[in-house]
Structures are given as C-alpha cells and as structure tokens.
Coordinates of C-alpha atoms in Angstrom, one line a residue:
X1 CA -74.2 -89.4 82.1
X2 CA -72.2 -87.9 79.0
X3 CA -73.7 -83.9 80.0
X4 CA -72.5 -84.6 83.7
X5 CA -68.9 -86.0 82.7
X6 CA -68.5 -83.4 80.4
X7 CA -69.3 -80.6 83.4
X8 CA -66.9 -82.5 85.8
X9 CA -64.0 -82.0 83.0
X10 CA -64.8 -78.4 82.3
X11 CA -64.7 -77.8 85.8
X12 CA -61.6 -80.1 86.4
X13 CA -60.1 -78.2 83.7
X14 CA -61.0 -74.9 85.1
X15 CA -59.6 -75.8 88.8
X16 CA -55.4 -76.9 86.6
X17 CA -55.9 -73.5 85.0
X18 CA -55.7 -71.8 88.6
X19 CA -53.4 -74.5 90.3
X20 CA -50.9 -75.1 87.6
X21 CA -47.8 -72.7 86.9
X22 CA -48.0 -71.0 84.1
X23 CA -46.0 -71.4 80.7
X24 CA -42.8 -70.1 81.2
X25 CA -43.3 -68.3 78.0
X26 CA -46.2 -66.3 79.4
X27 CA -45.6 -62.7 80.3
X28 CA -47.4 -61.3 83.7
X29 CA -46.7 -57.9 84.5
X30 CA -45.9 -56.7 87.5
X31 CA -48.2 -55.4 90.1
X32 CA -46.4 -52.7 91.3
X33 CA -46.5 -51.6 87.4
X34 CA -50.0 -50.9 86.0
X35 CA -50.7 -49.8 82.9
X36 CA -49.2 -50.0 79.0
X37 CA -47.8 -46.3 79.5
X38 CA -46.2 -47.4 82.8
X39 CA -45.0 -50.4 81.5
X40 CA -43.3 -48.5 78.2
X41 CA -42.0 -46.0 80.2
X42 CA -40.5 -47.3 83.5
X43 CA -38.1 -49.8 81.8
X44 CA -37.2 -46.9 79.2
X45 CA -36.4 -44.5 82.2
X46 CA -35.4 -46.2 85.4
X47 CA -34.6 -50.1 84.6
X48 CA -30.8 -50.2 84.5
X49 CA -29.6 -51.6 80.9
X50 CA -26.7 -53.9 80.7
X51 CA -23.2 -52.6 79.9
X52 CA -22.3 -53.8 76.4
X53 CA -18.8 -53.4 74.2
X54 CA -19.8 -53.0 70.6
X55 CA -17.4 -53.6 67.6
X56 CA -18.1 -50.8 64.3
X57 CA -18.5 -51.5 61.1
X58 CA -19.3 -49.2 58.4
X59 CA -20.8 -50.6 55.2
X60 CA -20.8 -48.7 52.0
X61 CA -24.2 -49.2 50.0
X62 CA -24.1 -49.6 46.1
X63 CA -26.1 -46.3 45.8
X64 CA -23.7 -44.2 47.4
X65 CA -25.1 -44.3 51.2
X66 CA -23.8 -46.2 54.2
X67 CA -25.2 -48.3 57.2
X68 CA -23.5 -48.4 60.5
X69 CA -23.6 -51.7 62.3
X70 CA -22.9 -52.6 66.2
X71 CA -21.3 -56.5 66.7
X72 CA -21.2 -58.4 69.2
X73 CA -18.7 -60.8 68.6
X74 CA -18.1 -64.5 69.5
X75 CA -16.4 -67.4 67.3
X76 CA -17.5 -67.6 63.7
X77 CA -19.2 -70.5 64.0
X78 CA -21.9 -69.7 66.9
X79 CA -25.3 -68.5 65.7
X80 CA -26.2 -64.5 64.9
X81 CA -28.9 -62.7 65.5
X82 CA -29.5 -59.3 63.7
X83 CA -31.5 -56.5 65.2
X84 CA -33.6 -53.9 63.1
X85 CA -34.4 -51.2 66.1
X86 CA -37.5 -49.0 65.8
X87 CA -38.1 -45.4 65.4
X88 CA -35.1 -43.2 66.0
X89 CA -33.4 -46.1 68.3
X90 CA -30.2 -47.2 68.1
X91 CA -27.4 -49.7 69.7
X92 CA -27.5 -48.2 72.9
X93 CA -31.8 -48.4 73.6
X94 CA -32.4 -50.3 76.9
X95 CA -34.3 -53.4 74.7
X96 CA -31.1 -53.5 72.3
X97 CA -28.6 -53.7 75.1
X98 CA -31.0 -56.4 76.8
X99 CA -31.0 -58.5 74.2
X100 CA -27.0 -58.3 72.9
X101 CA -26.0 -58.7 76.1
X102 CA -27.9 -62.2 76.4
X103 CA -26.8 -62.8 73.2
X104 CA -22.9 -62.5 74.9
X105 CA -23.9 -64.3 77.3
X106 CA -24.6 -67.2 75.6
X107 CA -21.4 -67.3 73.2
X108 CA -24.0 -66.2 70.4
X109 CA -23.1 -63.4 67.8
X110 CA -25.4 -60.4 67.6
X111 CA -25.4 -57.0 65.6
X112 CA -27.6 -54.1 66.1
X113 CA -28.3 -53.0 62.1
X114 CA -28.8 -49.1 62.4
X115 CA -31.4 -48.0 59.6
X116 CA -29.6 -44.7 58.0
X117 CA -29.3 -41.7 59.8
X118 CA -29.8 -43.5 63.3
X119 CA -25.9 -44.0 64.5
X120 CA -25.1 -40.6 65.2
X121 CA -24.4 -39.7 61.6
X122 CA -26.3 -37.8 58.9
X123 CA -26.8 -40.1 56.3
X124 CA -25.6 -38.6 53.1
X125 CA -28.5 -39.1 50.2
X126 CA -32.1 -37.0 50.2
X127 CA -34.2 -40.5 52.2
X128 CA -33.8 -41.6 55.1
X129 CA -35.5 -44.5 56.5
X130 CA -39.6 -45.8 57.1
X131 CA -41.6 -48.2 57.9
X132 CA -41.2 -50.7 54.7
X133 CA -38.0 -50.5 53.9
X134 CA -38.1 -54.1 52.8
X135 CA -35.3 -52.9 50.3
X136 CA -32.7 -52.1 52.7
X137 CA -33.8 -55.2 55.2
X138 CA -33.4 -57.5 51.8
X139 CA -29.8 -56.0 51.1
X140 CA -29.0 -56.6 54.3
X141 CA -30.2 -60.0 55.2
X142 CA -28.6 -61.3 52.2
X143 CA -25.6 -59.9 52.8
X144 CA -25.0 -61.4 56.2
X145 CA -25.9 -64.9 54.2
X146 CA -23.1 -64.3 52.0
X147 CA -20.8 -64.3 54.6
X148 CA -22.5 -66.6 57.4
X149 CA -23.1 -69.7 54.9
X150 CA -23.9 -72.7 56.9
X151 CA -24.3 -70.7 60.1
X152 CA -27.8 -70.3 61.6
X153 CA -29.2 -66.5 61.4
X154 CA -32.1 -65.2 62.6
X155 CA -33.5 -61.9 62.4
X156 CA -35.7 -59.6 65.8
X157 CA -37.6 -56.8 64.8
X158 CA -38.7 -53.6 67.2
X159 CA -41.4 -51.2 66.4
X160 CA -40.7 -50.1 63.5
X161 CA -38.2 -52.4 62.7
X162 CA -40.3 -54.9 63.2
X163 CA -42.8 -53.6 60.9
X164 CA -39.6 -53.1 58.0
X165 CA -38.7 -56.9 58.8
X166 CA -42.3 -58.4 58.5
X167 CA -42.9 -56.3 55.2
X168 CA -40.0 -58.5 53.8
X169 CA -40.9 -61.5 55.5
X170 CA -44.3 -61.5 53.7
X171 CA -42.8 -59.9 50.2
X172 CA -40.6 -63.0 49.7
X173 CA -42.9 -65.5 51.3
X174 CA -40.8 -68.9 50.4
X175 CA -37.6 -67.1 48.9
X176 CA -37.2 -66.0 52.7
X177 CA -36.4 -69.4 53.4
X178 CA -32.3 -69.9 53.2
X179 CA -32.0 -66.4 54.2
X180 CA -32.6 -66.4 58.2
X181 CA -33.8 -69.2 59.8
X182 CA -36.5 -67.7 62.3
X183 CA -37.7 -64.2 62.9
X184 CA -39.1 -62.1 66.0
X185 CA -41.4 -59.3 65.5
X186 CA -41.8 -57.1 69.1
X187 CA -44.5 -54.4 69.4
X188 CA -44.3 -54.0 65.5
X189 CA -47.2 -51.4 63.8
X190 CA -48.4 -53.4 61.9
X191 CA -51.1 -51.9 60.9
X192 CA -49.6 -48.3 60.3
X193 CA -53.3 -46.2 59.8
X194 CA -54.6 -47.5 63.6
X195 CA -51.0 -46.2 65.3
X196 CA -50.0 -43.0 63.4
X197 CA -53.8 -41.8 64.2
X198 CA -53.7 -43.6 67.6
X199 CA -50.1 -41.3 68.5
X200 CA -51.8 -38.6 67.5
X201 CA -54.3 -37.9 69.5
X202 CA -54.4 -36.8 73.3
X203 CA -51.5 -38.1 75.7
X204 CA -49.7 -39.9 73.4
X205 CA -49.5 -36.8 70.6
X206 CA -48.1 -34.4 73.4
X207 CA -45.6 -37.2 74.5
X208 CA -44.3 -40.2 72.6
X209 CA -45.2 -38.4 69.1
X210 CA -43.8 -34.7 70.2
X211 CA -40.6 -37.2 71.8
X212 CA -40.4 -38.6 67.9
X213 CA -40.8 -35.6 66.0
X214 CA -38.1 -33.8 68.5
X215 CA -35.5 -35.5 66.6
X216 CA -37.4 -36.2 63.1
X217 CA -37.5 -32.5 62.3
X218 CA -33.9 -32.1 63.5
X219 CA -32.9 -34.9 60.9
X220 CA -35.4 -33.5 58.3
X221 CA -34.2 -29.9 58.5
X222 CA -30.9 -30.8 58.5
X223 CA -31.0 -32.3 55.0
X224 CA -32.3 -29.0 54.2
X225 CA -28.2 -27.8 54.4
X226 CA -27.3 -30.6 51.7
X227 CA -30.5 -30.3 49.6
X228 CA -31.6 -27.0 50.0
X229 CA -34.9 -27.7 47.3
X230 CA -35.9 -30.8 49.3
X231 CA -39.2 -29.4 51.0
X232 CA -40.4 -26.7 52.6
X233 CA -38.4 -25.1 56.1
X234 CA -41.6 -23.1 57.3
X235 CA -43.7 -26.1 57.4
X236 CA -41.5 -28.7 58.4
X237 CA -40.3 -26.5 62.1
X238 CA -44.7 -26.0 62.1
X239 CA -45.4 -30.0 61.9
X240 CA -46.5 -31.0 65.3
X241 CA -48.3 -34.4 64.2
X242 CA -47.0 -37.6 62.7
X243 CA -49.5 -37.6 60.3
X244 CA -48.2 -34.1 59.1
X245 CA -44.8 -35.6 59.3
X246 CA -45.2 -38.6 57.3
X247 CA -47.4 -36.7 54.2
X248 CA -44.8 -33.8 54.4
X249 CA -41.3 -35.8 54.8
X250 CA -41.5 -39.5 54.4
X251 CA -44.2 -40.3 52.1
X252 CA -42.9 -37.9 49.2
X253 CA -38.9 -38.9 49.9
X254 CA -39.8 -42.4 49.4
X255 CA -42.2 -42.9 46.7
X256 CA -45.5 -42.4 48.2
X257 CA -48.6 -39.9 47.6
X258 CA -48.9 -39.1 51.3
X259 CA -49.1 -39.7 54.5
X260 CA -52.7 -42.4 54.0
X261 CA -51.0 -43.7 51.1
X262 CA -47.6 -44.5 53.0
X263 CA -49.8 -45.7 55.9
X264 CA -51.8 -48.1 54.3
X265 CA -49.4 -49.4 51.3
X266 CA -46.4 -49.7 54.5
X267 CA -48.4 -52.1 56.9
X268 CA -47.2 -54.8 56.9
X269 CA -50.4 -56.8 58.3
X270 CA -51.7 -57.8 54.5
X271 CA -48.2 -59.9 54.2
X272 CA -48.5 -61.9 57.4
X273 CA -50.5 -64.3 55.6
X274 CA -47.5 -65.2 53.3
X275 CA -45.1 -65.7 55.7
X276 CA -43.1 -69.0 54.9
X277 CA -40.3 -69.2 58.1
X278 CA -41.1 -70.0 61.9
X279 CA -42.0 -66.1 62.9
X280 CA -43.0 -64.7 66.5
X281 CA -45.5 -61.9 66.8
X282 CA -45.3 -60.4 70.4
X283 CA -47.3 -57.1 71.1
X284 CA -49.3 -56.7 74.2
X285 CA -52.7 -55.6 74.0
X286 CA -52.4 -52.4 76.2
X287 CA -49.4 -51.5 73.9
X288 CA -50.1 -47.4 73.6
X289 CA -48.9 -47.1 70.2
X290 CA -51.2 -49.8 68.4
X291 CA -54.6 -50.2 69.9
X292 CA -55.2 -53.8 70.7
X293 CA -57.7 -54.6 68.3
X294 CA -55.8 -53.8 65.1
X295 CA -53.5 -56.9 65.9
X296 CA -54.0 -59.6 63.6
X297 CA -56.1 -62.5 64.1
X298 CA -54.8 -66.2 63.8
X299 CA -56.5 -66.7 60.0
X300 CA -54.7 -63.6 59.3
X301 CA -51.7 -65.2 59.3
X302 CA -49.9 -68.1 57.8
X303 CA -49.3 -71.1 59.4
X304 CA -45.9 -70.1 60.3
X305 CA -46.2 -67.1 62.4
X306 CA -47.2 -67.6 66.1
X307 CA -48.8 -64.6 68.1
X308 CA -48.6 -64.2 71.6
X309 CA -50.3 -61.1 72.5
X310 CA -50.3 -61.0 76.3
X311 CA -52.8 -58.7 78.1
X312 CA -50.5 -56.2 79.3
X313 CA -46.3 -55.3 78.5
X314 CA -46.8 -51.9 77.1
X315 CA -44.4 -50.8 73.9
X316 CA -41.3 -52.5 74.0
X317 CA -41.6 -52.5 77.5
X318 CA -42.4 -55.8 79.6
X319 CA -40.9 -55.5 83.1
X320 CA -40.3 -57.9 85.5
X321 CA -40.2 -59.1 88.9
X322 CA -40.3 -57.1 92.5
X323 CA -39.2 -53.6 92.5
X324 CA -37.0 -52.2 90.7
X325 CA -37.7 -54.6 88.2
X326 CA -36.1 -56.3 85.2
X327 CA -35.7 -56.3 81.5
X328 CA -34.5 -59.6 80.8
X329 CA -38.3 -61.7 79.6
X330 CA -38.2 -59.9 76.2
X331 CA -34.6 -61.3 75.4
X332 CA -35.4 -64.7 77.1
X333 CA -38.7 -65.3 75.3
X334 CA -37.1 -64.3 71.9
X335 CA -34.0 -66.3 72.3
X336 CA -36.3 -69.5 73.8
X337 CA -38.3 -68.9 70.5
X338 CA -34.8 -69.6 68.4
X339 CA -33.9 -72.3 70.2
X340 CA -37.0 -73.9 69.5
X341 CA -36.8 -73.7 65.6
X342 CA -33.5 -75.9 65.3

C-alpha cells in the first residue's frame, strides 16, 4: 500500500508542477528570443533603457587617484543600493539604468560606483581596475557606512563587478556583516580560468572579446603618454586575446605573475564558501561568457548565499515579455531579494 501511495504522490506532485504558476522569482525567457547570445545581445542593442538624471560626485582616493560616482537621490533616510558595473560599463549601460531607475521609483537611493578609468576620464596612476579589486570595493563600502550609519545598504554586482564584490564578500567573511546588509551577484565570473578561455575561442573571441579589447587597448595605450616605461606599444596594438591582455596589462600592473596566475588567484568561487551576509547568485546557464558548468554547486557555498541559475537569460541579459520586450525582471528580482532580508 505504502509503494502505491507513494507513486500516487509523485505523480500528484508531478501533475502541481505543470498546473501551478510559477515562482514569481523564476525567470523564463522569451520565445521569440532563443539563445544566451540572443538574450545578451537584444536587450544590449534594441531594448529601450530608461531615462535617468544622475547627480556627480568625484571622490579623491588617499593614494592620489579618484572614483567618479553617479546618485540617484531621494531623502537621506530611504535605503541605498551601490552598483559595481562590469567590464568597461558604466552609468549609462542598459542593466545600470534598469536598475536606478526602479531604484527612483521606489523613493530608494542608488549610486552607480564607476571602477577607475570607466567615467569618461583617464584615471591618473599606472593600474587601472580587475577582477579582484576587493581593495577598492572595501574602501568604498566602508566609506558609504561612514556616512549612511543606521541606514540599510546593500551592494549589486555585474560581471565583473560582481566578481570584485564577491572576492570581498568572501575575504571578510563575518567582518562583512555591519557593512551592507545584503548583496546581489549578476552573471559574475566567477571562476575567471573557464570564461577568459571560454571568450577566447571562436564567436565569442571575434565579438564580445575583440568588443572588450576595442577599448582595453585604447585605455592601455593611452597610459603609455603618462608612463612612457609602462609596457611594451608593439605588443600591446598586436594583443587580439584576453588571455594576451590580462598576462601583458593587468596581471603585471596589479601584482600578479600572469595572465593564469591573475586568473586563478582573482576567482572569486574559492570565497563563496565564507560568505557571512544574505548574498544572491544569478547567472543563467547559457550565459556565453562562463560556461554553465563552472558555476558553483550549493556545498560550495555558505549557507548564506542563494543561487538561482535559471536555464536560459544570457549575460546580463534576461528579457521579457511579448515583442519588443523588457528589461525590468533583473531589477525586480534583485530588489525583491532586498526586501526580503529586512
């Protein structure tokens, strides 16, 4: 009698999973839309961003640099949420618009941190900005403490950004606590060796890497003016990987041997495990950049990180609805994520 019950349930069970809506977290995309590459680059190119009024500030750093940050304001007392963009994004990318503008919309505060170099300004000492820069991400958290004592702050992540963020996040494990109250990751590398190969090779080398590297070598030659001694010319205008990018540029201006040794010591998938504060991880599974099975698994992660890595969404992308489509799950489902730590 006990085998037969259990059949009916399994099959009961089976029928709710079919008839029942679905989570209003869950992400489906849509049908018109197939594919991670068409569901990275449709909302990038032809999904209409909202219109947003940002406020400048300019902060000086302690070392002789400066960060540019975009606000969106609202009374003191409502709740902020920080923004760490990915690879040479900005304020004005479709998912940072998205997002502040829902922010506004709900009498929040929100600023879009721009990593150095990214707001349209040189940045003026021989680094710029990668992967781990749990240094800068530190600085900066804690600085927005200092002045938003009391106030709830959380923190969203994008690509790379996300990667910077989650690198902290598992550096300072319980001293993380008291310093933002919840964190987002979206479509964040975590494991740095499995994309920088997985952008270099075929379609995605001869578009979204030769897209990066348009405006990396720009940057990186440019420097060149200020520190003439800094690295080679010749082989920085020949680098047409990311690999050759990273061993030649970012690994030796920030401390590391190469390009494997940035790669590997820069992922921030080791740390997930020490996370202490209520964290999201949302990457979809047919996400280009990072192939799906170098996401991390639930015991590689700490008890306060949840993953939700839907089947398809693309890079940052996760359209919407009937044709022409929207933008506007990624800001709900981090927002509803925030709401639900307090």
């Amino acid at each position: 009698m006990s085998a037969r019950l259990n059949v009916c349930f399994a099959f009961l069970a089976i029928i709710l999973m079919y008839i029942l809506p679905a989570h209003a977290d869950d992400y489906h995309a849509p049908a018109w839309l197939p594919g991670g590459d068409m569901q990275t680059l449709y909302p990038f190119l032809f999904i209409a961003a909202p219109k947003v009024a940002y406020r400048r500030e300019r902060w000086e750093l302690p070392d002789g640099d400066f960060l540019d940050l975009d606000w969106v304001d609202s009374p003191a007392s409502a709740p902020l949420v920080m923004l760490f963009h990915g690879l040479e994004g900005n304020s004005r990318g479709f998912y940072s618009l998205a997002l502040m503008d829902a922010i506004k919309q709900r009498g929040w505060r929100g600023v879009v941190v721009h990593f150095r170099g990214c707001s349209g300004e040189p940045n003026r000492l021989p680094r710029a900005y990668f992967a781990s820069d749990s240094a800068d991400i530190g600085y900066i958290l804690n600085r927005l403490r200092s002045t938003n004592e009391g106030m709830p702050m959380y923190a969203t992540g994008v690509s790379l950004g996300g990667n910077a963020l989650l690198k902290w996040l598992g550096e300072q494990g319980e001293n993380a606590v008291g310093v933002i109250d919840a964190a987002v990751a979206v479509s964040a590398p975590v494991d740095l060796t499995a994309t920088g190969h997985n952008l270099d090779k075929g379609f995605n080398r001869y578009f979204y890497t030769a897209n990066f590297l348009r405006t990396l070598k720009k940057k990186a030659l440019q420097k060149l003016d200020a520190y003439p001694t800094l690295y080679d010319r010749k082989k920085i205008e020949a680098i047409s990987t990311l690999y050759e990018f990273d061993d030649q540029v970012t690994a030796p201006l920030h401390g590391y041997k190469g390009a494997d040794d940035y790669w590997r010591r820069a992922s921030s998938k080791p740390g997930l495990i020490n996370i202490a504060l209520p964290t999201l991880l949302i990457n979809a599974r047919d996400d280009p950049f990072m192939p799906g099975d170098a996401l991390p698994t639930p015991d590689q992660v700490s008890r306060s990180v949840t993953l939700d890595f839907p089947a398809q969404g693309g890079h940052v992308g996760f359209p919407t609805g009937p044709f022409p489509g929207r933008i506007n799950w990624l800001p709900t489902r981090v927002l509803g994520f925030f709401d639900s730590t307090h």
